[in-house]
Amino acid sequence: MSVLAQPTDAELHNRLMAGDEAAFTQVYRRHKDVVYRFALMLCGASGLAADATQETFLLLIREPARFDPARGALSAFLLGVVRNLVRRGRDDLAVAAPDEDDSAPDGSHDPTPLATLLAGETLNSLHQAILALPFAYREALVLCDLQELPYLDAANVIGCPIGTVRSRLNRARARLAELLAEHAPLRLETTL
């Protein structure tokens, strides 16, 4: 009894370059949730996150040659594209507040696992604090701590040296602790 091995991202990319639509479907299914969650954690708006996720995969299907396997993993490329799209999209927003509608990237209205988790008060406070971080700190924190990317992959996504990622991550963690400490006394007073 043999177990069918899943094709690697490199194999799927080669098939995508040859015009194989089924390869794109596999890439999309494999990476859509991670790309969407990353976009949502960066911008806090499910509509913008869904749009950026869609545009990311449209770029991949239209211009598969833009991904260079020699420069890093496909997941890092996709996260880099969605990062840039969110960053450009945020320029048009006055303040990106979390949306009430946290529908999944495929348009269904079932709450995503992230939306379910964020429903809790403590996690909602954490989410708000993450959104309050400067963009450069937020992206390092989301990539390294929430997406659990290695520093080298995060540096490839952001487009900066690995030392810069470490510095931003350190500053993000310190600022996040300050923000959460500022709001902790308020929660205690309201429960008394």
mmCIF file with all atom_site columns, C-alpha atoms in Angstrom:
data_model
loop_
_atom_site.group_PDB
_atom_site.id
_atom_site.type_symbol
_atom_site.label_atom_id
_atom_site.label_alt_id
_atom_site.label_comp_id
_atom_site.label_asym_id
_atom_site.label_entity_id
_atom_site.label_seq_id
_atom_site.pdbx_PDB_ins_code
_atom_site.Cartn_x
_atom_site.Cartn_y
_atom_site.Cartn_z
_atom_site.occupancy
_atom_site.B_iso_or_equiv
_atom_site.pdbx_formal_charge
_atom_site.auth_seq_id
_atom_site.auth_comp_id
_atom_site.auth_asym_id
_atom_site.auth_atom_id
_atom_site.pdbx_PDB_model_num
ATOM 1   C CA . MET A 1 1   ? 0.000   0.000  0.000   1.00 0.00 ? 1   MET A CA 1
ATOM 2   C CA . SER A 1 2   ? 1.672   3.205  -1.133  1.00 0.00 ? 2   SER A CA 1
ATOM 3   C CA . VAL A 1 3   ? 1.037   6.637  0.217   1.00 0.00 ? 3   VAL A CA 1
ATOM 4   C CA . LEU A 1 4   ? 0.700   9.334  -2.408  1.00 0.00 ? 4   LEU A CA 1
ATOM 5   C CA . ALA A 1 5   ? 3.097   12.147 -1.666  1.00 0.00 ? 5   ALA A CA 1
ATOM 6   C CA . GLN A 1 6   ? 1.837   15.692 -1.968  1.00 0.00 ? 6   GLN A CA 1
ATOM 7   C CA . PRO A 1 7   ? 3.706   17.703 -4.593  1.00 0.00 ? 7   PRO A CA 1
ATOM 8   C CA . THR A 1 8   ? 6.141   20.250 -3.249  1.00 0.00 ? 8   THR A CA 1
ATOM 9   C CA . ASP A 1 9   ? 5.629   23.965 -3.814  1.00 0.00 ? 9   ASP A CA 1
ATOM 10  C CA . ALA A 1 10  ? 8.503   23.870 -6.313  1.00 0.00 ? 10  ALA A CA 1
ATOM 11  C CA . GLU A 1 11  ? 6.794   21.111 -8.309  1.00 0.00 ? 11  GLU A CA 1
ATOM 12  C CA . LEU A 1 12  ? 3.495   22.972 -8.217  1.00 0.00 ? 12  LEU A CA 1
ATOM 13  C CA . HIS A 1 13  ? 5.220   26.170 -9.350  1.00 0.00 ? 13  HIS A CA 1
ATOM 14  C CA . ASN A 1 14  ? 6.808   24.359 -12.296 1.00 0.00 ? 14  ASN A CA 1
ATOM 15  C CA . ARG A 1 15  ? 3.384   23.020 -13.299 1.00 0.00 ? 15  ARG A CA 1
ATOM 16  C CA . LEU A 1 16  ? 1.880   26.487 -12.830 1.00 0.00 ? 16  LEU A CA 1
ATOM 17  C CA . MET A 1 17  ? 4.540   27.932 -15.134 1.00 0.00 ? 17  MET A CA 1
ATOM 18  C CA . ALA A 1 18  ? 3.387   25.402 -17.739 1.00 0.00 ? 18  ALA A CA 1
ATOM 19  C CA . GLY A 1 19  ? -0.210  26.635 -17.397 1.00 0.00 ? 19  GLY A CA 1
ATOM 20  C CA . ASP A 1 20  ? -1.579  23.853 -15.162 1.00 0.00 ? 20  ASP A CA 1
ATOM 21  C CA . GLU A 1 21  ? -4.692  25.278 -13.455 1.00 0.00 ? 21  GLU A CA 1
ATOM 22  C CA . ALA A 1 22  ? -4.929  22.309 -11.087 1.00 0.00 ? 22  ALA A CA 1
ATOM 23  C CA . ALA A 1 23  ? -1.490  23.240 -9.746  1.00 0.00 ? 23  ALA A CA 1
ATOM 24  C CA . PHE A 1 24  ? -2.743  26.734 -8.975  1.00 0.00 ? 24  PHE A CA 1
ATOM 25  C CA . THR A 1 25  ? -5.734  25.269 -7.136  1.00 0.00 ? 25  THR A CA 1
ATOM 26  C CA . GLN A 1 26  ? -3.411  23.184 -4.982  1.00 0.00 ? 26  GLN A CA 1
ATOM 27  C CA . VAL A 1 27  ? -1.183  26.180 -4.229  1.00 0.00 ? 27  VAL A CA 1
ATOM 28  C CA . TYR A 1 28  ? -4.229  28.266 -3.345  1.00 0.00 ? 28  TYR A CA 1
ATOM 29  C CA . ARG A 1 29  ? -5.692  25.639 -1.033  1.00 0.00 ? 29  ARG A CA 1
ATOM 30  C CA . ARG A 1 30  ? -2.335  25.116 0.640   1.00 0.00 ? 30  ARG A CA 1
ATOM 31  C CA . HIS A 1 31  ? -1.531  28.781 1.319   1.00 0.00 ? 31  HIS A CA 1
ATOM 32  C CA . LYS A 1 32  ? -4.768  30.832 1.313   1.00 0.00 ? 32  LYS A CA 1
ATOM 33  C CA . ASP A 1 33  ? -5.475  30.608 5.049   1.00 0.00 ? 33  ASP A CA 1
ATOM 34  C CA . VAL A 1 34  ? -1.951  31.607 6.084   1.00 0.00 ? 34  VAL A CA 1
ATOM 35  C CA . VAL A 1 35  ? -1.898  34.505 3.615   1.00 0.00 ? 35  VAL A CA 1
ATOM 36  C CA . TYR A 1 36  ? -5.336  35.716 4.733   1.00 0.00 ? 36  TYR A CA 1
ATOM 37  C CA . ARG A 1 37  ? -4.532  35.489 8.464   1.00 0.00 ? 37  ARG A CA 1
ATOM 38  C CA . PHE A 1 38  ? -1.277  37.378 7.916   1.00 0.00 ? 38  PHE A CA 1
ATOM 39  C CA . ALA A 1 39  ? -3.095  40.119 5.996   1.00 0.00 ? 39  ALA A CA 1
ATOM 40  C CA . LEU A 1 40  ? -5.826  40.291 8.640   1.00 0.00 ? 40  LEU A CA 1
ATOM 41  C CA . MET A 1 41  ? -3.313  40.613 11.469  1.00 0.00 ? 41  MET A CA 1
ATOM 42  C CA . LEU A 1 42  ? -1.503  43.382 9.588   1.00 0.00 ? 42  LEU A CA 1
ATOM 43  C CA . CYS A 1 43  ? -4.515  45.486 8.727   1.00 0.00 ? 43  CYS A CA 1
ATOM 44  C CA . GLY A 1 44  ? -7.313  44.428 11.094  1.00 0.00 ? 44  GLY A CA 1
ATOM 45  C CA . ALA A 1 45  ? -9.947  44.766 8.367   1.00 0.00 ? 45  ALA A CA 1
ATOM 46  C CA . SER A 1 46  ? -11.339 41.530 6.941   1.00 0.00 ? 46  SER A CA 1
ATOM 47  C CA . GLY A 1 47  ? -12.429 43.197 3.701   1.00 0.00 ? 47  GLY A CA 1
ATOM 48  C CA . LEU A 1 48  ? -8.963  44.571 3.011   1.00 0.00 ? 48  LEU A CA 1
ATOM 49  C CA . ALA A 1 49  ? -7.386  41.260 4.043   1.00 0.00 ? 49  ALA A CA 1
ATOM 50  C CA . ALA A 1 50  ? -9.651  39.305 1.673   1.00 0.00 ? 50  ALA A CA 1
ATOM 51  C CA . ASP A 1 51  ? -8.964  41.728 -1.190  1.00 0.00 ? 51  ASP A CA 1
ATOM 52  C CA . ALA A 1 52  ? -5.217  41.581 -0.617  1.00 0.00 ? 52  ALA A CA 1
ATOM 53  C CA . THR A 1 53  ? -5.340  37.767 -0.443  1.00 0.00 ? 53  THR A CA 1
ATOM 54  C CA . GLN A 1 54  ? -7.256  37.611 -3.722  1.00 0.00 ? 54  GLN A CA 1
ATOM 55  C CA . GLU A 1 55  ? -4.863  40.021 -5.441  1.00 0.00 ? 55  GLU A CA 1
ATOM 56  C CA . THR A 1 56  ? -1.885  38.005 -4.190  1.00 0.00 ? 56  THR A CA 1
ATOM 57  C CA . PHE A 1 57  ? -3.113  34.829 -5.823  1.00 0.00 ? 57  PHE A CA 1
ATOM 58  C CA . LEU A 1 58  ? -4.203  36.657 -8.977  1.00 0.00 ? 58  LEU A CA 1
ATOM 59  C CA . LEU A 1 59  ? -0.651  37.954 -9.324  1.00 0.00 ? 59  LEU A CA 1
ATOM 60  C CA . LEU A 1 60  ? 0.684   34.405 -8.954  1.00 0.00 ? 60  LEU A CA 1
ATOM 61  C CA . ILE A 1 61  ? -1.636  33.008 -11.628 1.00 0.00 ? 61  ILE A CA 1
ATOM 62  C CA . ARG A 1 62  ? -1.063  35.921 -14.037 1.00 0.00 ? 62  ARG A CA 1
ATOM 63  C CA . GLU A 1 63  ? 2.694   36.208 -13.538 1.00 0.00 ? 63  GLU A CA 1
ATOM 64  C CA . PRO A 1 64  ? 4.041   32.954 -12.064 1.00 0.00 ? 64  PRO A CA 1
ATOM 65  C CA . ALA A 1 65  ? 7.564   33.881 -13.196 1.00 0.00 ? 65  ALA A CA 1
ATOM 66  C CA . ARG A 1 66  ? 7.638   36.657 -10.573 1.00 0.00 ? 66  ARG A CA 1
ATOM 67  C CA . PHE A 1 67  ? 8.333   33.957 -7.994  1.00 0.00 ? 67  PHE A CA 1
ATOM 68  C CA . ASP A 1 68  ? 11.993  32.957 -8.003  1.00 0.00 ? 68  ASP A CA 1
ATOM 69  C CA . PRO A 1 69  ? 12.588  29.734 -6.044  1.00 0.00 ? 69  PRO A CA 1
ATOM 70  C CA . ALA A 1 70  ? 16.264  30.677 -5.678  1.00 0.00 ? 70  ALA A CA 1
ATOM 71  C CA . ARG A 1 71  ? 15.257  33.667 -3.504  1.00 0.00 ? 71  ARG A CA 1
ATOM 72  C CA . GLY A 1 72  ? 13.159  31.719 -1.012  1.00 0.00 ? 72  GLY A CA 1
ATOM 73  C CA . ALA A 1 73  ? 10.062  29.660 -0.350  1.00 0.00 ? 73  ALA A CA 1
ATOM 74  C CA . LEU A 1 74  ? 6.764   30.185 -2.155  1.00 0.00 ? 74  LEU A CA 1
ATOM 75  C CA . SER A 1 75  ? 5.084   30.940 1.163   1.00 0.00 ? 75  SER A CA 1
ATOM 76  C CA . ALA A 1 76  ? 7.573   33.748 1.821   1.00 0.00 ? 76  ALA A CA 1
ATOM 77  C CA . PHE A 1 77  ? 6.897   35.162 -1.652  1.00 0.00 ? 77  PHE A CA 1
ATOM 78  C CA . LEU A 1 78  ? 3.126   35.094 -1.106  1.00 0.00 ? 78  LEU A CA 1
ATOM 79  C CA . LEU A 1 79  ? 3.443   36.723 2.317   1.00 0.00 ? 79  LEU A CA 1
ATOM 80  C CA . GLY A 1 80  ? 5.691   39.393 0.825   1.00 0.00 ? 80  GLY A CA 1
ATOM 81  C CA . VAL A 1 81  ? 3.166   40.168 -1.903  1.00 0.00 ? 81  VAL A CA 1
ATOM 82  C CA . VAL A 1 82  ? 0.238   40.387 0.519   1.00 0.00 ? 82  VAL A CA 1
ATOM 83  C CA . ARG A 1 83  ? 2.339   42.532 2.868   1.00 0.00 ? 83  ARG A CA 1
ATOM 84  C CA . ASN A 1 84  ? 2.985   45.029 0.099   1.00 0.00 ? 84  ASN A CA 1
ATOM 85  C CA . LEU A 1 85  ? -0.659  45.055 -0.956  1.00 0.00 ? 85  LEU A CA 1
ATOM 86  C CA . VAL A 1 86  ? -1.847  45.637 2.614   1.00 0.00 ? 86  VAL A CA 1
ATOM 87  C CA . ARG A 1 87  ? 0.730   48.345 3.094   1.00 0.00 ? 87  ARG A CA 1
ATOM 88  C CA . ARG A 1 88  ? -0.460  50.148 -0.037  1.00 0.00 ? 88  ARG A CA 1
ATOM 89  C CA . GLY A 1 89  ? -4.098  49.624 0.915   1.00 0.00 ? 89  GLY A CA 1
ATOM 90  C CA . ARG A 1 90  ? -3.570  51.065 4.397   1.00 0.00 ? 90  ARG A CA 1
ATOM 91  C CA . ASP A 1 91  ? -2.540  54.398 2.889   1.00 0.00 ? 91  ASP A CA 1
ATOM 92  C CA . ASP A 1 92  ? -6.165  54.840 1.810   1.00 0.00 ? 92  ASP A CA 1
ATOM 93  C CA . LEU A 1 93  ? -7.560  54.088 5.277   1.00 0.00 ? 93  LEU A CA 1
ATOM 94  C CA . ALA A 1 94  ? -7.865  56.740 7.959   1.00 0.00 ? 94  ALA A CA 1
ATOM 95  C CA . VAL A 1 95  ? -7.905  54.191 10.768  1.00 0.00 ? 95  VAL A CA 1
ATOM 96  C CA . ALA A 1 96  ? -8.180  50.487 10.145  1.00 0.00 ? 96  ALA A CA 1
ATOM 97  C CA . ALA A 1 97  ? -10.588 49.216 12.768  1.00 0.00 ? 97  ALA A CA 1
ATOM 98  C CA . PRO A 1 98  ? -11.439 45.540 12.874  1.00 0.00 ? 98  PRO A CA 1
ATOM 99  C CA . ASP A 1 99  ? -14.515 44.714 10.841  1.00 0.00 ? 99  ASP A CA 1
ATOM 100 C CA . GLU A 1 100 ? -17.582 43.160 12.362  1.00 0.00 ? 100 GLU A CA 1
ATOM 101 C CA . ASP A 1 101 ? -17.697 40.732 9.451   1.00 0.00 ? 101 ASP A CA 1
ATOM 102 C CA . ASP A 1 102 ? -14.784 38.325 9.773   1.00 0.00 ? 102 ASP A CA 1
ATOM 103 C CA . SER A 1 103 ? -15.795 36.088 6.908   1.00 0.00 ? 103 SER A CA 1
ATOM 104 C CA . ALA A 1 104 ? -13.369 33.635 5.442   1.00 0.00 ? 104 ALA A CA 1
ATOM 105 C CA . PRO A 1 105 ? -11.280 34.562 2.372   1.00 0.00 ? 105 PRO A CA 1
ATOM 106 C CA . ASP A 1 106 ? -13.486 32.404 0.144   1.00 0.00 ? 106 ASP A CA 1
ATOM 107 C CA . GLY A 1 107 ? -16.466 34.650 0.971   1.00 0.00 ? 107 GLY A CA 1
ATOM 108 C CA . SER A 1 108 ? -18.299 32.229 3.240   1.00 0.00 ? 108 SER A CA 1
ATOM 109 C CA . HIS A 1 109 ? -19.780 33.697 6.376   1.00 0.00 ? 109 HIS A CA 1
ATOM 110 C CA . ASP A 1 110 ? -18.644 30.940 8.688   1.00 0.00 ? 110 ASP A CA 1
ATOM 111 C CA . PRO A 1 111 ? -16.237 32.543 11.139  1.00 0.00 ? 111 PRO A CA 1
ATOM 112 C CA . THR A 1 112 ? -12.607 31.739 10.544  1.00 0.00 ? 112 THR A CA 1
ATOM 113 C CA . PRO A 1 113 ? -10.677 30.081 13.356  1.00 0.00 ? 113 PRO A CA 1
ATOM 114 C CA . LEU A 1 114 ? -8.960  33.427 13.940  1.00 0.00 ? 114 LEU A CA 1
ATOM 115 C CA . ALA A 1 115 ? -12.306 35.231 14.191  1.00 0.00 ? 115 ALA A CA 1
ATOM 116 C CA . THR A 1 116 ? -13.507 32.681 16.718  1.00 0.00 ? 116 THR A CA 1
ATOM 117 C CA . LEU A 1 117 ? -10.386 33.118 18.832  1.00 0.00 ? 117 LEU A CA 1
ATOM 118 C CA . LEU A 1 118 ? -10.577 36.900 18.672  1.00 0.00 ? 118 LEU A CA 1
ATOM 119 C CA . ALA A 1 119 ? -14.083 36.807 20.096  1.00 0.00 ? 119 ALA A CA 1
ATOM 120 C CA . GLY A 1 120 ? -12.654 36.475 23.607  1.00 0.00 ? 120 GLY A CA 1
ATOM 121 C CA . GLU A 1 121 ? -11.982 39.682 25.531  1.00 0.00 ? 121 GLU A CA 1
ATOM 122 C CA . THR A 1 122 ? -8.330  38.938 26.283  1.00 0.00 ? 122 THR A CA 1
ATOM 123 C CA . LEU A 1 123 ? -7.520  37.982 22.720  1.00 0.00 ? 123 LEU A CA 1
ATOM 124 C CA . ASN A 1 124 ? -9.480  40.953 21.426  1.00 0.00 ? 124 ASN A CA 1
ATOM 125 C CA . SER A 1 125 ? -7.340  43.243 23.599  1.00 0.00 ? 125 SER A CA 1
ATOM 126 C CA . LEU A 1 126 ? -4.225  41.547 22.260  1.00 0.00 ? 126 LEU A CA 1
ATOM 127 C CA . HIS A 1 127 ? -5.447  42.003 18.696  1.00 0.00 ? 127 HIS A CA 1
ATOM 128 C CA . GLN A 1 128 ? -6.123  45.695 19.298  1.00 0.00 ? 128 GLN A CA 1
ATOM 129 C CA . ALA A 1 129 ? -2.676  46.127 20.828  1.00 0.00 ? 129 ALA A CA 1
ATOM 130 C CA . ILE A 1 130 ? -1.045  44.433 17.832  1.00 0.00 ? 130 ILE A CA 1
ATOM 131 C CA . LEU A 1 131 ? -2.924  46.754 15.482  1.00 0.00 ? 131 LEU A CA 1
ATOM 132 C CA . ALA A 1 132 ? -1.697  49.742 17.514  1.00 0.00 ? 132 ALA A CA 1
ATOM 133 C CA . LEU A 1 133 ? 1.946   48.830 16.806  1.00 0.00 ? 133 LEU A CA 1
ATOM 134 C CA . PRO A 1 134 ? 3.782   50.678 14.027  1.00 0.00 ? 134 PRO A CA 1
ATOM 135 C CA . PHE A 1 135 ? 3.529   48.713 10.772  1.00 0.00 ? 135 PHE A CA 1
ATOM 136 C CA . ALA A 1 136 ? 7.221   47.716 10.720  1.00 0.00 ? 136 ALA A CA 1
ATOM 137 C CA . TYR A 1 137 ? 6.999   46.263 14.233  1.00 0.00 ? 137 TYR A CA 1
ATOM 138 C CA . ARG A 1 138 ? 3.622   44.634 13.591  1.00 0.00 ? 138 ARG A CA 1
ATOM 139 C CA . GLU A 1 139 ? 4.777   42.775 10.496  1.00 0.00 ? 139 GLU A CA 1
ATOM 140 C CA . ALA A 1 140 ? 7.859   41.398 12.283  1.00 0.00 ? 140 ALA A CA 1
ATOM 141 C CA . LEU A 1 141 ? 5.743   40.280 15.245  1.00 0.00 ? 141 LEU A CA 1
ATOM 142 C CA . VAL A 1 142 ? 3.076   38.660 13.083  1.00 0.00 ? 142 VAL A CA 1
ATOM 143 C CA . LEU A 1 143 ? 5.583   36.858 10.867  1.00 0.00 ? 143 LEU A CA 1
ATOM 144 C CA . CYS A 1 144 ? 7.888   35.593 13.615  1.00 0.00 ? 144 CYS A CA 1
ATOM 145 C CA . ASP A 1 145 ? 5.601   35.081 16.602  1.00 0.00 ? 145 ASP A CA 1
ATOM 146 C CA . LEU A 1 146 ? 2.183   34.407 15.092  1.00 0.00 ? 146 LEU A CA 1
ATOM 147 C CA . GLN A 1 147 ? 3.083   32.827 11.737  1.00 0.00 ? 147 GLN A CA 1
ATOM 148 C CA . GLU A 1 148 ? 6.192   31.217 13.297  1.00 0.00 ? 148 GLU A CA 1
ATOM 149 C CA . LEU A 1 149 ? 8.405   31.995 10.317  1.00 0.00 ? 149 LEU A CA 1
ATOM 150 C CA . PRO A 1 150 ? 12.148  31.699 10.837  1.00 0.00 ? 150 PRO A CA 1
ATOM 151 C CA . TYR A 1 151 ? 13.948  35.052 10.989  1.00 0.00 ? 151 TYR A CA 1
ATOM 152 C CA . LEU A 1 152 ? 15.545  34.459 7.588   1.00 0.00 ? 152 LEU A CA 1
ATOM 153 C CA . ASP A 1 153 ? 12.163  33.881 5.912   1.00 0.00 ? 153 ASP A CA 1
ATOM 154 C CA . ALA A 1 154 ? 10.693  36.918 7.673   1.00 0.00 ? 154 ALA A CA 1
ATOM 155 C CA . ALA A 1 155 ? 13.634  39.002 6.431   1.00 0.00 ? 155 ALA A CA 1
ATOM 156 C CA . ASN A 1 156 ? 12.906  37.795 2.875   1.00 0.00 ? 156 ASN A CA 1
ATOM 157 C CA . VAL A 1 157 ? 9.217   38.706 3.204   1.00 0.00 ? 157 VAL A CA 1
ATOM 158 C CA . ILE A 1 158 ? 9.954   42.166 4.599   1.00 0.00 ? 158 ILE A CA 1
ATOM 159 C CA . GLY A 1 159 ? 12.952  42.778 2.382   1.00 0.00 ? 159 GLY A CA 1
ATOM 160 C CA . CYS A 1 160 ? 15.431  43.733 5.076   1.00 0.00 ? 160 CYS A CA 1
ATOM 161 C CA . PRO A 1 161 ? 18.463  42.223 6.845   1.00 0.00 ? 161 PRO A CA 1
ATOM 162 C CA . ILE A 1 162 ? 17.863  39.558 9.478   1.00 0.00 ? 162 ILE A CA 1
ATOM 163 C CA . GLY A 1 163 ? 19.275  41.857 12.173  1.00 0.00 ? 163 GLY A CA 1
ATOM 164 C CA . THR A 1 164 ? 16.578  44.404 11.370  1.00 0.00 ? 164 THR A CA 1
ATOM 165 C CA . VAL A 1 165 ? 13.900  41.736 11.824  1.00 0.00 ? 165 VAL A CA 1
ATOM 166 C CA . ARG A 1 166 ? 15.340  40.819 15.228  1.00 0.00 ? 166 ARG A CA 1
ATOM 167 C CA . SER A 1 167 ? 15.505  44.471 16.277  1.00 0.00 ? 167 SER A CA 1
ATOM 168 C CA . ARG A 1 168 ? 11.943  45.200 15.150  1.00 0.00 ? 168 ARG A CA 1
ATOM 169 C CA . LEU A 1 169 ? 10.680  42.046 16.828  1.00 0.00 ? 169 LEU A CA 1
ATOM 170 C CA . ASN A 1 170 ? 12.361  42.987 20.107  1.00 0.00 ? 170 ASN A CA 1
ATOM 171 C CA . ARG A 1 171 ? 10.885  46.486 19.975  1.00 0.00 ? 171 ARG A CA 1
ATOM 172 C CA . ALA A 1 172 ? 7.470   45.123 18.988  1.00 0.00 ? 172 ALA A CA 1
ATOM 173 C CA . ARG A 1 173 ? 7.396   42.744 21.951  1.00 0.00 ? 173 ARG A CA 1
ATOM 174 C CA . ALA A 1 174 ? 8.417   45.510 24.354  1.00 0.00 ? 174 ALA A CA 1
ATOM 175 C CA . ARG A 1 175 ? 5.817   47.938 22.973  1.00 0.00 ? 175 ARG A CA 1
ATOM 176 C CA . LEU A 1 176 ? 3.140   45.234 22.976  1.00 0.00 ? 176 LEU A CA 1
ATOM 177 C CA . ALA A 1 177 ? 3.848   44.514 26.649  1.00 0.00 ? 177 ALA A CA 1
ATOM 178 C CA . GLU A 1 178 ? 3.509   48.246 27.404  1.00 0.00 ? 178 GLU A CA 1
ATOM 179 C CA . LEU A 1 179 ? 0.214   48.486 25.530  1.00 0.00 ? 179 LEU A CA 1
ATOM 180 C CA . LEU A 1 180 ? -1.223  45.448 27.267  1.00 0.00 ? 180 LEU A CA 1
ATOM 181 C CA . ALA A 1 181 ? -0.074  46.703 30.670  1.00 0.00 ? 181 ALA A CA 1
ATOM 182 C CA . GLU A 1 182 ? -1.807  50.044 30.031  1.00 0.00 ? 182 GLU A CA 1
ATOM 183 C CA . HIS A 1 183 ? -5.130  48.293 29.444  1.00 0.00 ? 183 HIS A CA 1
ATOM 184 C CA . ALA A 1 184 ? -4.880  45.626 32.173  1.00 0.00 ? 184 ALA A CA 1
ATOM 185 C CA . PRO A 1 185 ? -5.911  47.933 35.066  1.00 0.00 ? 185 PRO A CA 1
ATOM 186 C CA . LEU A 1 186 ? -9.013  49.065 33.141  1.00 0.00 ? 186 LEU A CA 1
ATOM 187 C CA . ARG A 1 187 ? -10.229 45.494 32.741  1.00 0.00 ? 187 ARG A CA 1
ATOM 188 C CA . LEU A 1 188 ? -9.780  44.802 36.435  1.00 0.00 ? 188 LEU A CA 1
ATOM 189 C CA . GLU A 1 189 ? -11.695 47.922 37.450  1.00 0.00 ? 189 GLU A CA 1
ATOM 190 C CA . THR A 1 190 ? -14.617 47.140 35.155  1.00 0.00 ? 190 THR A CA 1
ATOM 191 C CA . THR A 1 191 ? -14.995 43.640 36.568  1.00 0.00 ? 191 THR A CA 1
ATOM 192 C CA . LEU A 1 192 ? -15.106 44.819 40.190  1.00 0.00 ? 192 LEU A CA 1
#
